[in-house]
Amino acid sequence: MKKEIIKVFAVWALFLFWTTGALAGDQKLLQEAQSYFEPLPSKPPTIKDNPLTPTKIELGKMLYFDPRLSASHLISCNTCHNLSLAGVDIQETSTGHMWQKGPRNAPTVLNAVFNTAQFWDGRAKDLEEQAKGPVQASVEMSNTPERVVATLKSIPEYVKMFKKAFPGEKDPVTFDNVARAIEAFEATLLTPDSRFDRFLKGDLKALSSEEKEGLRLFITKGCADCHNGVNIGGNMYAPFGVVERPGADVLPPGDKGRFAVTKTASDEYVFKVPSLRNIELTYPYFHSGKVWRLEDAVAIMGSAQLGAKLSQDEVKKITAFLKSLTGRQPEVTLPILPPSTDRTPKPILGKVK
Amino acid sequence: MKKEIIKVFAVWALFLFWTTGALAGDQKLLQEAQSYFEPLPSKPPTIKDNPLTPTKIELGKMLYFDPRLSASHLISCNTCHNLSLAGVDIQETSTGHMWQKGPRNAPTVLNAVFNTAQFWDGRAKDLEEQAKGPVQASVEMSNTPERVVATLKSIPEYVKMFKKAFPGEKDPVTFDNVARAIEAFEATLLTPDSRFDRFLKGDLKALSSEEKEGLRLFITKGCADCHNGVNIGGNMYAPFGVVERPGADVLPPGDKGRFAVTKTASDEYVFKVPSLRNIELTYPYFHSGKVWRLEDAVAIMGSAQLGAKLSQDEVKKITAFLKSLTGRQPEVTLPILPPSTDRTPKPILGKVK
């Protein structure tokens, strides 16, 4: 009987020791994680020179979904940054006006307000500047600021909305204000409350043990040296292939990334480190969009950026962790767009002169 | 003093006589209107062999917005039947796979459940049959039923949704069920409570006097002989140009309408009479989409169908009435679509073999 009691006690002590140990390990992991990452806020940040008002956000939503911002009246922001698809188009690279193929994979609009700059090469300093790009790009929406303004001015409901959204301005329907309104809406497109966010806020049970091991690897292997902060990326630049350049399919030699912006030799093949939030949903991966499996992307990052040949098990665990970054997707009610009038420029489906 | 009283009394009597007369006239107009038209229900009708359940409607909404129903993964039902734009694409004719131009103007999906048949030539008997068309048309979504089913079966969340939406079925992920779910969602896309509906239900003040005059003309000139019922159209066929054939721009000789379906000589240039609900929003007009102004469309209908040269004033009044047919647009929350998997067929941007 005594022996029995000792046995039970020993098992119980072992269990206590093990769980306390695990708990201590989890606490340590949490502290380490907190030194690299921040939970995603559920409210948009303050934007300099662009106060977010409900009317401006609503106007921005209308513009975001309005295909009349494109020459063809067929392509809206939501075409390539589809809010049913985590703010991307799940294409290698985007397809635009006249079915032309764009040069790079469309980055997600979700949480993009927290990125340090916009586009893969960071050529736009914020979402306002970004919004003006695709509207004018000949392979995307292929429109002109003049036609956009003429279109919006031809629609009385839009004129009213701009007046309300930009009070006190004499001529509020401008291309700048179009971009400001879109930025205001986009700033609201956040995906808080991922399981990783809950972990970061102290809920040690929010991640499974496999995901925790993945997180540990993500930190120890060096992934978190670039992918960190509130967006787990999006806040710095890095050469793609810092240790070992990936194949030409994944890193096409013609696209030299940030070099095109800065014309500095050291910026060749440098790209903005993308946010890994919702990465499970924003396939295919990399600026070339050539990699469809998240596991493959993780393995490529290991060899190209860290010079580490990650084992299958390590890749699996890191991938499991990455999937815990999927947050609550924004609930968006489709805007009802006001009708065109006789003065609205007609769609142009061919080449825009 | 007596004279004064008589004067006041006379004016008052005149006013009473006038308003009573106007009221009597309005009452008569209402009765006449009620013999031609029905108010739009705010709830979908019962659909034979396709009970509308919340899960099926939700699944249908996901499919309606999912571009993976197309070969390119770029085109969804909502591309051409945009619910931000009254269920149309505001294009002359639709643009599809590889930027190909379709042959006809996209009819609105709104209230389409009340049409007697679907497509301009009525070749689909209901929305279920209709939904299968564009998915397979080479100039639209250019997909195959097999690839659609393989795509959906590769996505576990869809498989679960189909099981719930079609309980008791052994293999619920079928092309037929895709179409049934889409039909279920589309049946909910109604625009009740237009001002004309309120008038029809007895609110004599719901229409302005100009709109009432327009309604009167709409009946007396003969428009209502074809455009009647709950959808103010959509319930019969008619030759376009029954009295005077419009120009080849509006009625291209190559498109013989219902003739292609029935191969009957008398069906040459016969089309389904379109619903006029939300007509203000569903420009451009006719199966050719060649007419952008509603006033022009009304005038063409007058000469082509009724042999009546409508005066500018008559056109204006009928147009005013038609604008009272704009109803409350459906409020749609964007669905969040489940991610593809390794087994999901990849998008095809080129010609589909």
Tab-separated table of N, CA and C in Angstrom, chain A residues 22 32 48 66 98-99 105 132 173 180 184 195 198 202 214 227 230 232 244 252 260 282 303-304 325 332 342 347:
chain	number	residue	atom	x	y	z
A	22	ALA	N	6.826	23.042	-18.767
A	22	ALA	CA	6.248	23.463	-20.046
A	22	ALA	C	5.719	24.886	-19.930
A	32	GLU	N	9.811	36.212	-25.252
A	32	GLU	CA	10.678	36.394	-26.415
A	32	GLU	C	9.862	36.926	-27.602
A	48	LYS	N	-1.569	60.791	-40.611
A	48	LYS	CA	-1.155	62.192	-40.703
A	48	LYS	C	-1.834	62.866	-41.898
A	66	ASP	N	-15.623	50.724	-57.017
A	66	ASP	CA	-16.201	51.281	-58.237
A	66	ASP	C	-15.316	51.003	-59.449
A	98	MET	N	-7.185	45.051	-70.806
A	98	MET	CA	-6.950	44.249	-72.010
A	98	MET	C	-6.256	42.918	-71.697
A	99	TRP	N	-6.513	42.429	-70.461
A	99	TRP	CA	-5.970	41.123	-70.039
A	99	TRP	C	-4.445	41.134	-70.011
A	105	ASN	N	3.236	40.138	-58.135
A	105	ASN	CA	2.121	39.610	-57.368
A	105	ASN	C	1.463	40.733	-56.546
A	132	LYS	N	-2.897	55.822	-56.071
A	132	LYS	CA	-2.826	56.517	-57.364
A	132	LYS	C	-2.126	55.692	-58.440
A	173	VAL	N	-13.688	67.383	-55.323
A	173	VAL	CA	-13.528	66.199	-56.179
A	173	VAL	C	-12.203	66.289	-56.920
A	180	ARG	N	-7.061	59.916	-50.933
A	180	ARG	CA	-7.223	60.052	-49.478
A	180	ARG	C	-8.397	59.230	-48.969
A	184	ALA	N	-8.372	56.080	-46.417
A	184	ALA	CA	-9.173	56.049	-45.184
A	184	ALA	C	-9.910	54.717	-45.066
A	195	ARG	N	-5.035	33.813	-33.658
A	195	ARG	CA	-4.637	33.045	-32.484
A	195	ARG	C	-3.273	33.505	-31.979
A	198	ARG	N	-3.738	36.476	-29.803
A	198	ARG	CA	-4.217	36.103	-28.467
A	198	ARG	C	-3.068	35.572	-27.614
A	202	GLY	N	-1.030	37.066	-24.057
A	202	GLY	CA	-0.879	36.331	-22.808
A	202	GLY	C	-1.649	35.033	-22.703
A	214	GLY	N	6.873	25.899	-33.799
A	214	GLY	CA	7.079	26.661	-35.026
A	214	GLY	C	7.504	28.093	-34.727
A	227	HIS	N	11.013	39.444	-40.327
A	227	HIS	CA	9.547	39.462	-40.180
A	227	HIS	C	9.206	39.699	-38.723
A	230	VAL	N	4.407	44.752	-35.764
A	230	VAL	CA	2.967	44.516	-35.712
A	230	VAL	C	2.488	43.683	-36.898
A	232	ILE	N	4.440	41.543	-38.599
A	232	ILE	CA	5.315	40.394	-38.811
A	232	ILE	C	5.910	40.488	-40.219
A	244	GLU	N	21.675	32.736	-50.598
A	244	GLU	CA	21.717	31.881	-51.792
A	244	GLU	C	20.603	32.334	-52.722
A	252	PRO	N	12.921	36.336	-60.971
A	252	PRO	CA	13.239	36.637	-62.375
A	252	PRO	C	14.300	37.737	-62.444
A	260	ALA	N	15.150	49.880	-58.901
A	260	ALA	CA	14.442	50.763	-59.837
A	260	ALA	C	13.999	52.058	-59.155
A	282	THR	N	-2.938	34.278	-48.650
A	282	THR	CA	-2.475	35.217	-49.682
A	282	THR	C	-1.487	34.572	-50.662
A	303	SER	N	16.678	28.593	-47.156
A	303	SER	CA	17.949	28.501	-47.882
A	303	SER	C	18.382	29.847	-48.452
A	304	ALA	N	17.432	30.620	-49.004
A	304	ALA	CA	17.801	31.864	-49.676
A	304	ALA	C	18.202	32.956	-48.689
A	325	LEU	N	-1.469	32.992	-37.874
A	325	LEU	CA	-1.472	34.448	-38.117
A	325	LEU	C	-2.718	34.913	-38.867
A	332	VAL	N	-17.417	43.412	-44.669
A	332	VAL	CA	-17.653	44.541	-45.572
A	332	VAL	C	-19.013	44.394	-46.238
A	342	ASP	N	-25.332	61.214	-68.326
A	342	ASP	CA	-24.961	61.456	-69.729
A	342	ASP	C	-23.551	62.024	-69.842
A	347	PRO	N	-16.910	53.787	-71.102
A	347	PRO	CA	-15.793	52.854	-70.926
A	347	PRO	C	-14.952	52.721	-72.195
